[in-house]
mmCIF file of C-alpha atoms and ligand atoms in Angstrom:
data_model
loop_
_atom_site.group_PDB
_atom_site.id
_atom_site.type_symbol
_atom_site.label_atom_id
_atom_site.label_comp_id
_atom_site.label_asym_id
_atom_site.label_seq_id
_atom_site.Cartn_x
_atom_site.Cartn_y
_atom_site.Cartn_z
ATOM 1 C CA MET A 12 17.349 -18.591 -21.224
ATOM 2 C CA GLN A 13 17.884 -19.333 -17.413
ATOM 3 C CA GLN A 14 16.335 -16.813 -14.909
ATOM 4 C CA ALA A 15 18.465 -15.666 -11.967
ATOM 5 C CA LYS A 16 17.498 -17.732 -8.723
ATOM 6 C CA ARG A 17 16.228 -14.329 -6.960
ATOM 7 C CA ILE A 18 13.643 -14.278 -9.514
ATOM 8 C CA LYS A 19 11.862 -18.040 -8.033
ATOM 9 C CA ASN A 20 11.679 -16.253 -4.686
ATOM 10 C CA ILE A 21 9.455 -13.104 -5.966
ATOM 11 C CA PRO A 22 6.089 -13.598 -5.928
ATOM 12 C CA PRO A 23 3.902 -11.596 -8.770
ATOM 13 C CA TYR A 24 3.015 -8.025 -7.298
ATOM 14 C CA LEU A 25 -0.150 -8.382 -5.309
ATOM 15 C CA PHE A 26 -2.374 -5.607 -7.319
ATOM 16 C CA ALA A 27 -0.869 -6.952 -10.776
ATOM 17 C CA GLU A 28 -2.509 -10.182 -9.782
ATOM 18 C CA ILE A 29 -5.628 -8.683 -8.656
ATOM 19 C CA ASP A 30 -5.729 -6.673 -12.146
ATOM 20 C CA LYS A 31 -5.614 -9.659 -14.181
ATOM 21 C CA LYS A 32 -8.384 -11.651 -11.917
ATOM 22 C CA ILE A 33 -10.464 -8.230 -12.358
ATOM 23 C CA ALA A 34 -9.728 -8.500 -16.217
ATOM 24 C CA LEU A 35 -10.662 -12.040 -16.397
ATOM 25 C CA LYS A 36 -14.145 -11.719 -14.899
ATOM 26 C CA LYS A 37 -14.858 -8.531 -17.104
ATOM 27 C CA ALA A 38 -14.154 -10.589 -20.064
ATOM 28 C CA GLU A 39 -16.701 -12.940 -18.517
ATOM 29 C CA GLY A 40 -19.293 -10.284 -18.902
ATOM 30 C CA ILE A 41 -19.126 -9.278 -15.224
ATOM 31 C CA ASP A 42 -19.816 -5.662 -13.625
ATOM 32 C CA VAL A 43 -16.804 -6.063 -11.363
ATOM 33 C CA ILE A 44 -16.232 -3.498 -8.430
ATOM 34 C CA SER A 45 -12.850 -3.074 -7.200
ATOM 35 C CA LEU A 46 -12.341 -2.230 -3.662
ATOM 36 C CA GLY A 47 -8.641 -3.726 -3.764
ATOM 37 C CA ILE A 48 -6.111 -1.195 -5.025
ATOM 38 C CA GLY A 49 -6.104 2.116 -2.928
ATOM 39 C CA ASP A 50 -6.030 4.201 -6.111
ATOM 40 C CA PRO A 51 -7.866 7.435 -5.880
ATOM 41 C CA VAL A 52 -10.791 7.895 -7.986
ATOM 42 C CA GLU A 53 -11.398 11.730 -7.815
ATOM 43 C CA PRO A 54 -9.207 13.683 -10.201
ATOM 44 C CA THR A 55 -6.356 15.425 -9.417
ATOM 45 C CA PRO A 56 -7.025 18.821 -8.274
ATOM 46 C CA GLN A 57 -7.223 21.657 -11.028
ATOM 47 C CA HIS A 58 -4.177 23.772 -9.811
ATOM 48 C CA ILE A 59 -1.810 21.128 -10.251
ATOM 49 C CA ILE A 60 -2.659 19.651 -13.479
ATOM 50 C CA ASP A 61 -2.586 23.471 -14.979
ATOM 51 C CA THR A 62 0.531 23.397 -13.187
ATOM 52 C CA LEU A 63 1.862 20.072 -15.457
ATOM 53 C CA CYS A 64 0.158 21.320 -18.619
ATOM 54 C CA LYS A 65 2.185 24.703 -18.492
ATOM 55 C CA GLN A 66 5.340 23.554 -17.642
ATOM 56 C CA ALA A 67 5.117 20.497 -19.979
ATOM 57 C CA ASN A 68 4.937 23.213 -22.779
ATOM 58 C CA ASN A 69 8.553 24.547 -21.560
ATOM 59 C CA PRO A 70 11.158 22.852 -23.535
ATOM 60 C CA GLU A 71 13.661 23.295 -20.775
ATOM 61 C CA ASN A 72 11.796 20.872 -18.660
ATOM 62 C CA HIS A 73 12.104 18.407 -21.887
ATOM 63 C CA ARG A 74 15.540 17.438 -20.789
ATOM 64 C CA TYR A 75 17.086 15.291 -18.132
ATOM 65 C CA PRO A 76 15.753 16.565 -14.651
ATOM 66 C CA SER A 77 18.689 17.016 -12.317
ATOM 67 C CA TYR A 78 19.497 13.592 -10.564
ATOM 68 C CA PHE A 79 18.792 14.385 -7.051
ATOM 69 C CA GLY A 80 15.404 16.541 -8.040
ATOM 70 C CA MET A 81 14.881 20.449 -8.685
ATOM 71 C CA PRO A 82 16.311 22.151 -5.989
ATOM 72 C CA GLU A 83 13.052 24.232 -5.914
ATOM 73 C CA PHE A 84 10.970 20.948 -5.320
ATOM 74 C CA ARG A 85 13.445 20.032 -2.549
ATOM 75 C CA LYS A 86 13.037 23.418 -0.888
ATOM 76 C CA ALA A 87 9.003 22.712 -1.123
ATOM 77 C CA ILE A 88 9.354 19.790 0.537
ATOM 78 C CA VAL A 89 11.490 21.068 3.036
ATOM 79 C CA ASN A 90 8.890 23.543 4.069
ATOM 80 C CA PHE A 91 6.215 21.122 3.708
ATOM 81 C CA CYS A 92 7.877 19.310 6.505
ATOM 82 C CA LYS A 93 8.396 22.272 8.525
ATOM 83 C CA LYS A 94 4.595 23.642 8.490
ATOM 84 C CA ARG A 95 3.151 20.123 8.774
ATOM 85 C CA PHE A 96 5.888 18.298 11.331
ATOM 86 C CA GLY A 97 7.567 20.882 12.545
ATOM 87 C CA LEU A 98 10.714 19.626 10.927
ATOM 88 C CA ILE A 99 13.933 21.265 10.381
ATOM 89 C CA LEU A 100 15.612 19.521 7.177
ATOM 90 C CA ASP A 101 18.531 20.535 4.915
ATOM 91 C CA SER A 102 17.622 20.450 1.170
ATOM 92 C CA ASP A 103 20.625 19.807 -0.153
ATOM 93 C CA LYS A 104 21.491 16.543 1.999
ATOM 94 C CA GLU A 105 18.422 15.448 4.044
ATOM 95 C CA VAL A 106 15.935 15.525 1.133
ATOM 96 C CA LEU A 107 15.422 13.234 -1.831
ATOM 97 C CA PRO A 108 12.701 13.478 -4.433
ATOM 98 C CA LEU A 109 11.543 10.051 -5.800
ATOM 99 C CA ILE A 110 9.370 8.542 -8.771
ATOM 100 C CA GLY A 111 7.146 7.500 -6.331
ATOM 101 C CA SER A 112 7.567 6.139 -2.705
ATOM 102 C CA LYS A 113 7.376 2.578 -3.853
ATOM 103 C CA GLU A 114 10.557 3.067 -5.997
ATOM 104 C CA GLY A 115 12.643 4.711 -3.067
ATOM 105 C CA ILE A 116 11.280 2.173 -0.831
ATOM 106 C CA ALA A 117 12.281 -0.830 -3.319
ATOM 107 C CA HIS A 118 15.501 0.698 -3.780
ATOM 108 C CA VAL A 119 16.766 1.418 -0.264
ATOM 109 C CA PHE A 120 17.645 -2.228 0.235
ATOM 110 C CA LEU A 121 20.134 -2.042 -2.059
ATOM 111 C CA ALA A 122 21.883 0.515 -0.553
ATOM 112 C CA PHE A 123 21.812 -1.300 3.066
ATOM 113 C CA VAL A 124 21.137 -4.963 2.763
ATOM 114 C CA ASP A 125 23.926 -7.118 2.017
ATOM 115 C CA PRO A 126 23.097 -11.163 1.116
ATOM 116 C CA GLY A 127 21.993 -13.132 4.190
ATOM 117 C CA ASP A 128 21.204 -9.671 6.008
ATOM 118 C CA ILE A 129 18.008 -9.461 7.906
ATOM 119 C CA VAL A 130 15.423 -6.596 7.361
ATOM 120 C CA LEU A 131 12.614 -6.343 10.269
ATOM 121 C CA VAL A 132 9.351 -6.232 8.454
ATOM 122 C CA PRO A 133 5.675 -5.783 9.597
ATOM 123 C CA ASP A 134 3.630 -8.552 8.834
ATOM 124 C CA PRO A 135 0.921 -7.740 7.535
ATOM 125 C CA GLY A 136 2.798 -5.024 5.295
ATOM 126 C CA TYR A 137 3.041 -3.375 2.281
ATOM 127 C CA PRO A 138 4.369 -5.959 -0.489
ATOM 128 C CA VAL A 139 7.341 -4.064 -1.094
ATOM 129 C CA TYR A 140 9.195 -4.285 1.879
ATOM 130 C CA ASN A 141 9.317 -7.826 1.702
ATOM 131 C CA VAL A 142 10.229 -8.038 -2.100
ATOM 132 C CA GLY A 143 12.573 -5.419 -1.695
ATOM 133 C CA THR A 144 14.500 -7.049 0.947
ATOM 134 C CA ILE A 145 14.437 -10.772 -1.007
ATOM 135 C CA ILE A 146 15.347 -8.595 -4.248
ATOM 136 C CA ALA A 147 18.690 -7.346 -2.209
ATOM 137 C CA GLY A 148 19.289 -11.130 -1.302
ATOM 138 C CA GLY A 149 18.218 -10.285 2.293
ATOM 139 C CA LYS A 150 15.989 -12.272 4.486
ATOM 140 C CA PRO A 151 12.803 -10.841 5.906
ATOM 141 C CA HIS A 152 11.934 -11.263 9.684
ATOM 142 C CA TYR A 153 8.367 -10.875 10.257
ATOM 143 C CA MET A 154 7.103 -8.640 13.245
ATOM 144 C CA PRO A 155 3.724 -9.561 13.752
ATOM 145 C CA LEU A 156 0.705 -6.736 13.957
ATOM 146 C CA LEU A 157 -1.476 -8.319 15.900
ATOM 147 C CA PHE A 158 -5.155 -6.959 16.952
ATOM 148 C CA GLU A 159 -4.052 -7.286 20.751
ATOM 149 C CA ASN A 160 -1.318 -4.876 20.206
ATOM 150 C CA ASN A 161 -3.262 -2.501 18.017
ATOM 151 C CA PHE A 162 -1.097 -3.653 15.241
ATOM 152 C CA LEU A 163 1.973 -2.386 16.646
ATOM 153 C CA PRO A 164 5.030 -4.744 16.734
ATOM 154 C CA ASP A 165 5.993 -5.890 19.816
ATOM 155 C CA LEU A 166 9.684 -4.967 19.800
ATOM 156 C CA THR A 167 10.369 -6.963 23.163
ATOM 157 C CA LYS A 168 9.719 -9.930 21.025
ATOM 158 C CA ILE A 169 12.919 -9.857 18.916
ATOM 159 C CA GLU A 170 15.769 -11.640 19.893
ATOM 160 C CA ASP A 171 18.698 -9.927 20.584
ATOM 161 C CA GLU A 172 20.196 -12.595 18.071
ATOM 162 C CA ILE A 173 17.813 -11.113 14.936
ATOM 163 C CA ALA A 174 18.283 -7.622 15.987
ATOM 164 C CA LYS A 175 21.818 -8.174 16.087
ATOM 165 C CA ARG A 176 21.744 -9.420 12.324
ATOM 166 C CA ALA A 177 18.996 -6.652 10.821
ATOM 167 C CA LYS A 178 20.043 -3.988 9.110
ATOM 168 C CA ILE A 179 16.276 -2.326 8.595
ATOM 169 C CA MET A 180 13.208 -2.383 10.113
ATOM 170 C CA PHE A 181 10.450 -0.959 7.957
ATOM 171 C CA ILE A 182 7.478 0.469 9.742
ATOM 172 C CA GLY A 183 4.296 2.657 8.495
ATOM 173 C CA TYR A 184 1.576 4.121 10.505
ATOM 174 C CA PRO A 185 -0.824 5.237 9.513
ATOM 175 C CA ASN A 186 -0.292 1.806 8.431
ATOM 176 C CA ASN A 187 -0.927 -0.282 5.414
ATOM 177 C CA PRO A 188 -2.962 -2.596 5.363
ATOM 178 C CA THR A 189 -4.545 -2.295 8.935
ATOM 179 C CA SER A 190 -5.221 1.547 9.225
ATOM 180 C CA ALA A 191 -3.698 1.380 12.572
ATOM 181 C CA ILE A 192 -2.307 4.329 14.105
ATOM 182 C CA ALA A 193 1.012 4.935 16.158
ATOM 183 C CA SER A 194 1.766 7.477 19.004
ATOM 184 C CA ILE A 195 5.011 9.361 19.693
ATOM 185 C CA GLU A 196 5.777 6.957 22.665
ATOM 186 C CA PHE A 197 5.863 3.983 19.837
ATOM 187 C CA PHE A 198 8.036 5.987 17.752
ATOM 188 C CA LYS A 199 10.687 6.854 20.670
ATOM 189 C CA GLU A 200 10.516 2.984 21.504
ATOM 190 C CA VAL A 201 11.781 2.499 17.725
ATOM 191 C CA VAL A 202 14.345 4.770 17.932
ATOM 192 C CA PHE A 203 15.824 3.521 21.123
ATOM 193 C CA PHE A 204 15.976 0.229 19.629
ATOM 194 C CA ALA A 205 17.357 1.228 16.461
ATOM 195 C CA LYS A 206 20.020 2.970 18.503
ATOM 196 C CA LYS A 207 20.972 -0.139 20.481
ATOM 197 C CA HIS A 208 21.068 -2.504 17.398
ATOM 198 C CA ASP A 209 22.268 0.030 14.860
ATOM 199 C CA ILE A 210 19.261 -0.462 12.651
ATOM 200 C CA LEU A 211 18.085 1.878 9.912
ATOM 201 C CA VAL A 212 14.561 2.742 10.297
ATOM 202 C CA CYS A 213 12.673 3.302 7.530
ATOM 203 C CA HIS A 214 9.151 5.014 8.202
ATOM 204 C CA ASP A 215 6.583 5.001 5.091
ATOM 205 C CA ASN A 216 4.399 7.843 5.850
ATOM 206 C CA ALA A 217 2.351 7.416 2.944
ATOM 207 C CA TYR A 218 -0.890 8.133 4.319
ATOM 208 C CA SER A 219 0.015 11.216 7.183
ATOM 209 C CA GLU A 220 -2.538 13.189 5.496
ATOM 210 C CA ILE A 221 -5.695 11.136 5.216
ATOM 211 C CA ALA A 222 -6.858 11.421 8.574
ATOM 212 C CA PHE A 223 -10.653 11.597 10.289
ATOM 213 C CA ASP A 224 -12.224 12.522 13.423
ATOM 214 C CA GLY A 225 -9.324 15.443 14.060
ATOM 215 C CA TYR A 226 -6.897 12.863 13.921
ATOM 216 C CA VAL A 227 -3.400 14.627 13.145
ATOM 217 C CA PRO A 228 -0.971 12.171 12.280
ATOM 218 C CA PRO A 229 2.748 12.673 13.270
ATOM 219 C CA SER A 230 6.070 12.141 11.297
ATOM 220 C CA PHE A 231 8.690 9.486 12.822
ATOM 221 C CA LEU A 232 11.174 12.338 12.891
ATOM 222 C CA GLU A 233 9.505 14.214 15.397
ATOM 223 C CA VAL A 234 11.246 12.312 18.012
ATOM 224 C CA PRO A 235 14.423 13.501 19.309
ATOM 225 C CA GLY A 236 17.369 11.381 17.868
ATOM 226 C CA ALA A 237 15.053 9.828 15.251
ATOM 227 C CA LYS A 238 17.185 11.575 12.269
ATOM 228 C CA ASP A 239 20.371 9.868 13.653
ATOM 229 C CA VAL A 240 18.680 6.528 12.736
ATOM 230 C CA GLY A 241 15.670 7.049 10.400
ATOM 231 C CA ILE A 242 14.396 7.953 7.166
ATOM 232 C CA GLU A 243 10.474 8.556 5.971
ATOM 233 C CA PHE A 244 9.114 8.392 2.812
ATOM 234 C CA GLN A 245 6.447 10.243 1.525
ATOM 235 C CA SER A 246 4.173 10.023 -1.186
ATOM 236 C CA LEU A 247 1.659 12.538 -3.356
ATOM 237 C CA SER A 248 -0.113 9.926 -4.662
ATOM 238 C CA LYS A 249 -2.768 9.410 -1.782
ATOM 239 C CA THR A 250 -2.624 13.014 -0.582
ATOM 240 C CA TYR A 251 -3.335 14.794 -4.210
ATOM 241 C CA ASN A 252 -4.795 11.866 -5.893
ATOM 242 C CA MET A 253 -1.587 11.427 -7.982
ATOM 243 C CA THR A 254 -0.931 7.886 -8.118
ATOM 244 C CA GLY A 255 -0.414 7.921 -11.714
ATOM 245 C CA TRP A 256 2.317 10.810 -11.723
ATOM 246 C CA ARG A 257 4.898 9.034 -9.635
ATOM 247 C CA ILE A 258 6.328 11.518 -7.344
ATOM 248 C CA GLY A 259 7.208 11.109 -3.783
ATOM 249 C CA PHE A 260 10.394 11.911 -1.354
ATOM 250 C CA VAL A 261 12.517 10.656 1.441
ATOM 251 C CA VAL A 262 13.580 12.788 4.096
ATOM 252 C CA GLY A 263 15.918 12.398 7.111
ATOM 253 C CA ASN A 264 19.214 10.839 7.871
ATOM 254 C CA GLU A 265 21.844 12.517 5.448
ATOM 255 C CA ALA A 266 24.210 9.125 5.193
ATOM 256 C CA ALA A 267 21.032 7.113 4.135
ATOM 257 C CA ILE A 268 19.492 9.672 1.732
ATOM 258 C CA GLU A 269 23.136 9.721 0.358
ATOM 259 C CA ALA A 270 23.352 5.947 -0.120
ATOM 260 C CA LEU A 271 19.927 5.469 -1.603
ATOM 261 C CA GLY A 272 20.740 8.668 -3.628
ATOM 262 C CA ARG A 273 23.645 6.891 -5.170
ATOM 263 C CA ILE A 274 22.009 4.093 -5.970
ATOM 264 C CA LYS A 275 18.944 5.958 -7.578
ATOM 265 C CA THR A 276 21.193 8.352 -9.786
ATOM 266 C CA ASN A 277 22.932 4.968 -11.148
ATOM 267 C CA VAL A 278 19.449 3.521 -12.300
ATOM 268 C CA ASP A 279 17.141 6.148 -12.802
ATOM 269 C CA SER A 280 17.379 9.772 -14.108
ATOM 270 C CA GLY A 281 14.786 11.445 -11.798
ATOM 271 C CA ILE A 282 11.234 12.763 -12.320
ATOM 272 C CA PHE A 283 10.108 14.726 -15.254
ATOM 273 C CA ASN A 284 10.924 18.263 -14.429
ATOM 274 C CA ALA A 285 7.041 19.476 -15.192
ATOM 275 C CA ILE A 286 6.240 16.879 -12.606
ATOM 276 C CA GLN A 287 8.264 17.901 -10.264
ATOM 277 C CA HIS A 288 6.636 21.807 -10.889
ATOM 278 C CA ALA A 289 3.480 20.268 -10.094
ATOM 279 C CA GLY A 290 4.558 18.670 -7.008
ATOM 280 C CA ILE A 291 5.402 22.024 -6.047
ATOM 281 C CA ALA A 292 1.933 23.785 -6.611
ATOM 282 C CA ALA A 293 0.629 20.453 -4.410
ATOM 283 C CA LEU A 294 2.731 20.856 -1.504
ATOM 284 C CA GLU A 295 2.766 24.840 -1.431
ATOM 285 C CA GLY A 296 -0.939 25.489 -2.970
ATOM 286 C CA HIS A 297 -4.138 25.282 -0.943
ATOM 287 C CA GLN A 298 -4.622 21.973 0.836
ATOM 288 C CA ASP A 299 -8.409 22.603 1.014
ATOM 289 C CA CYS A 300 -8.334 19.708 -1.664
ATOM 290 C CA VAL A 301 -6.796 17.424 1.286
ATOM 291 C CA LYS A 302 -9.543 18.325 3.664
ATOM 292 C CA GLU A 303 -12.126 17.590 0.707
ATOM 293 C CA MET A 304 -10.974 14.441 0.282
ATOM 294 C CA CYS A 305 -10.707 13.531 3.816
ATOM 295 C CA ASP A 306 -14.613 14.416 4.333
ATOM 296 C CA VAL A 307 -15.322 12.081 1.209
ATOM 297 C CA TYR A 308 -13.230 9.297 2.665
ATOM 298 C CA ALA A 309 -14.864 9.783 6.120
ATOM 299 C CA ARG A 310 -18.256 9.856 4.067
ATOM 300 C CA ARG A 311 -17.199 6.272 2.933
ATOM 301 C CA ARG A 312 -15.728 5.005 5.926
ATOM 302 C CA ALA A 313 -19.374 5.270 7.466
ATOM 303 C CA MET A 314 -20.719 3.435 4.931
ATOM 304 C CA VAL A 315 -18.634 0.622 5.072
ATOM 305 C CA ALA A 316 -18.843 0.746 8.727
ATOM 306 C CA LYS A 317 -22.581 0.092 8.476
ATOM 307 C CA ALA A 318 -22.513 -2.265 6.251
ATOM 308 C CA LEU A 319 -19.740 -4.450 8.128
ATOM 309 C CA ASN A 320 -21.909 -4.166 11.182
ATOM 310 C CA LYS A 321 -25.070 -5.222 9.500
ATOM 311 C CA MET A 322 -23.000 -8.512 8.052
ATOM 312 C CA GLY A 323 -21.696 -9.075 11.538
ATOM 313 C CA LEU A 324 -18.189 -8.515 10.664
ATOM 314 C CA GLU A 325 -15.505 -7.159 12.984
ATOM 315 C CA PHE A 326 -13.522 -4.267 12.255
ATOM 316 C CA MET A 327 -11.741 -0.995 13.523
ATOM 317 C CA ILE A 328 -12.911 2.003 12.957
ATOM 318 C CA PRO A 329 -9.934 3.509 10.821
ATOM 319 C CA LYS A 330 -8.742 7.098 12.105
ATOM 320 C CA ALA A 331 -6.643 7.548 8.850
ATOM 321 C CA THR A 332 -5.773 5.723 5.611
ATOM 322 C CA ILE A 333 -8.185 4.907 2.813
ATOM 323 C CA TYR A 334 -8.788 1.414 4.130
ATOM 324 C CA VAL A 335 -10.927 -0.646 6.464
ATOM 325 C CA TRP A 336 -9.381 -3.899 7.702
ATOM 326 C CA ALA A 337 -11.722 -6.303 8.757
ATOM 327 C CA LYS A 338 -12.155 -10.078 9.771
ATOM 328 C CA VAL A 339 -13.703 -12.622 7.509
ATOM 329 C CA PRO A 340 -16.914 -14.402 8.739
ATOM 330 C CA SER A 341 -16.230 -17.624 10.729
ATOM 331 C CA GLY A 342 -15.104 -20.718 8.265
ATOM 332 C CA HIS A 343 -13.646 -18.371 5.903
ATOM 333 C CA THR A 344 -10.012 -18.063 5.197
ATOM 334 C CA SER A 345 -8.638 -14.527 3.940
ATOM 335 C CA ALA A 346 -8.377 -16.123 0.196
ATOM 336 C CA SER A 347 -11.809 -18.272 0.534
ATOM 337 C CA PHE A 348 -13.677 -14.932 1.399
ATOM 338 C CA ALA A 349 -12.264 -12.755 -0.994
ATOM 339 C CA ALA A 350 -12.635 -15.602 -3.731
ATOM 340 C CA TYR A 351 -16.536 -16.145 -2.603
ATOM 341 C CA ILE A 352 -17.443 -12.200 -2.850
ATOM 342 C CA LEU A 353 -15.498 -12.352 -6.130
ATOM 343 C CA GLU A 354 -17.497 -15.191 -7.347
ATOM 344 C CA LYS A 355 -21.030 -14.163 -5.961
ATOM 345 C CA ALA A 356 -20.942 -10.386 -5.782
ATOM 346 C CA GLY A 357 -18.389 -9.221 -8.367
ATOM 347 C CA VAL A 358 -16.431 -7.386 -6.062
ATOM 348 C CA VAL A 359 -13.005 -7.180 -5.500
ATOM 349 C CA VAL A 360 -11.415 -6.789 -1.776
ATOM 350 C CA SER A 361 -7.489 -7.552 -0.850
ATOM 351 C CA PRO A 362 -6.996 -10.994 1.083
ATOM 352 C CA GLY A 363 -5.444 -10.002 4.342
ATOM 353 C CA ASN A 364 -2.875 -12.941 3.982
ATOM 354 C CA ALA A 365 -1.076 -11.356 0.926
ATOM 355 C CA TYR A 366 0.231 -9.040 3.103
ATOM 356 C CA GLY A 367 1.905 -11.320 5.066
ATOM 357 C CA PRO A 368 0.987 -14.611 7.485
ATOM 358 C CA SER A 369 -0.375 -12.826 10.456
ATOM 359 C CA GLY A 370 -2.933 -10.884 7.760
ATOM 360 C CA GLU A 371 -4.482 -14.253 7.737
ATOM 361 C CA GLY A 372 -8.347 -13.965 8.621
ATOM 362 C CA TYR A 373 -8.761 -10.284 7.304
ATOM 363 C CA ILE A 374 -10.107 -8.370 4.146
ATOM 364 C CA ARG A 375 -8.948 -4.942 3.210
ATOM 365 C CA ILE A 376 -11.611 -2.667 1.958
ATOM 366 C CA THR A 377 -10.268 0.554 0.016
ATOM 367 C CA LEU A 378 -12.485 3.794 0.079
ATOM 368 C CA SER A 379 -11.064 4.769 -3.286
ATOM 369 C CA VAL A 380 -14.196 4.342 -5.238
ATOM 370 C CA LYS A 381 -17.296 6.567 -6.205
ATOM 371 C CA ASP A 382 -19.983 6.358 -3.281
ATOM 372 C CA ASP A 383 -22.383 4.992 -5.790
ATOM 373 C CA ARG A 384 -20.165 2.083 -6.567
ATOM 374 C CA LEU A 385 -19.182 1.207 -3.036
ATOM 375 C CA ARG A 386 -23.019 1.528 -1.945
ATOM 376 C CA GLU A 387 -23.541 -1.043 -5.073
ATOM 377 C CA ALA A 388 -20.827 -3.054 -3.796
ATOM 378 C CA LEU A 389 -21.434 -3.424 0.088
ATOM 379 C CA LYS A 390 -24.880 -4.288 -1.212
ATOM 380 C CA ARG A 391 -23.763 -7.267 -3.015
ATOM 381 C CA ILE A 392 -21.545 -8.651 -0.695
ATOM 382 C CA GLU A 393 -24.367 -8.105 1.805
ATOM 383 C CA ASN A 394 -26.663 -10.235 -0.826
ATOM 384 C CA SER A 395 -24.266 -13.014 -1.302
ATOM 385 C CA LEU A 396 -23.670 -13.804 2.795
HETATM 386 C C1 MLT B 14 -2.340 -0.200 -2.019
HETATM 387 O O1 MLT B 14 -3.427 -0.238 -2.627
HETATM 388 O O2 MLT B 14 -1.896 -0.845 -0.893
HETATM 389 C C2 MLT B 14 -1.165 0.765 -2.753
HETATM 390 O O3 MLT B 14 -2.339 1.858 -3.552
HETATM 391 C C3 MLT B 14 -0.845 -0.031 -3.806
HETATM 392 C C4 MLT B 14 0.805 0.631 -4.305
HETATM 393 O O4 MLT B 14 0.837 1.696 -3.562
HETATM 394 O O5 MLT B 14 1.527 -0.107 -5.060
#
């Protein structure tokens, strides 16, 4: 059996590796607390579950779903984007439901990247931007996200030669893993850059609804002209505690949506209709559940901030997302500190360098664990130092 050359360049998925480490430690009898993956521990709101249960009993929903998603779900997406961001979208041409935003993100490269093409990838960034590029035969070109730039890429540092060969720029704000936020002014710069160099902008907005202190994250598509050059990925995972359901969507540029849809319809057969009905219930139902989760995360953010301050670790208080991006103590690398915490405290955090070389020197702590477990994890880390 001979594997393709491409597989040699594909690292194992970060969180699959973390899961393996957790399983090994648990097998040793250690009570591991994972602050690794961002995976809400609270249940999906009841009205969404009830809709799924009802729709799962309807045999009409047991057949193949529509390849482009149910029209009612696409309309619910359009209404959500209008209400939330003021966007005007055509539900037939500018909207595509996804089997989770990760699926759409991984597939978009196949529609736009030829072997040897460059993709501008944030560093650190969600690992799928990098790996999706490699799977398509493209070459990731890192855009460093540095503390001194508020974790925004410096577009003036991208040489013309690179920009000319780039097909896609990926960005995502509120940002995973750094939790940084971006202004409309920054998005305007991105639109200008993309128009100048004829690049598709893919904005990952998976954390737009999880924000604190009155901050309301915008959509990239709010910028005039953004739809000419860009698409935006959205996920129901973090907003409605639906990571396991695999449901998201992408909106924006019609030609880009069509191209991604052509890849997808040849590869997958869409989302179970009952889950799409549940998606409608999520987007159209009351949004108090989202507000409640933001309050929960804000409370945990305060717990983490207090503990990190006590430990003397540097970090920025996040205005959004379910992550805290913190510097490791001097003398440690990201990997050595993550390994140390696992060994001495039985606590898992994500090492920053796993998100790209500029993530070196950081760890990511997730807020998606119950308060008592988070408290215990923070105490254990503190005691281990
Ligand atoms: C994360 O922790 O970054 C995400 O939840 C992981 C994922 O979406 O695969």
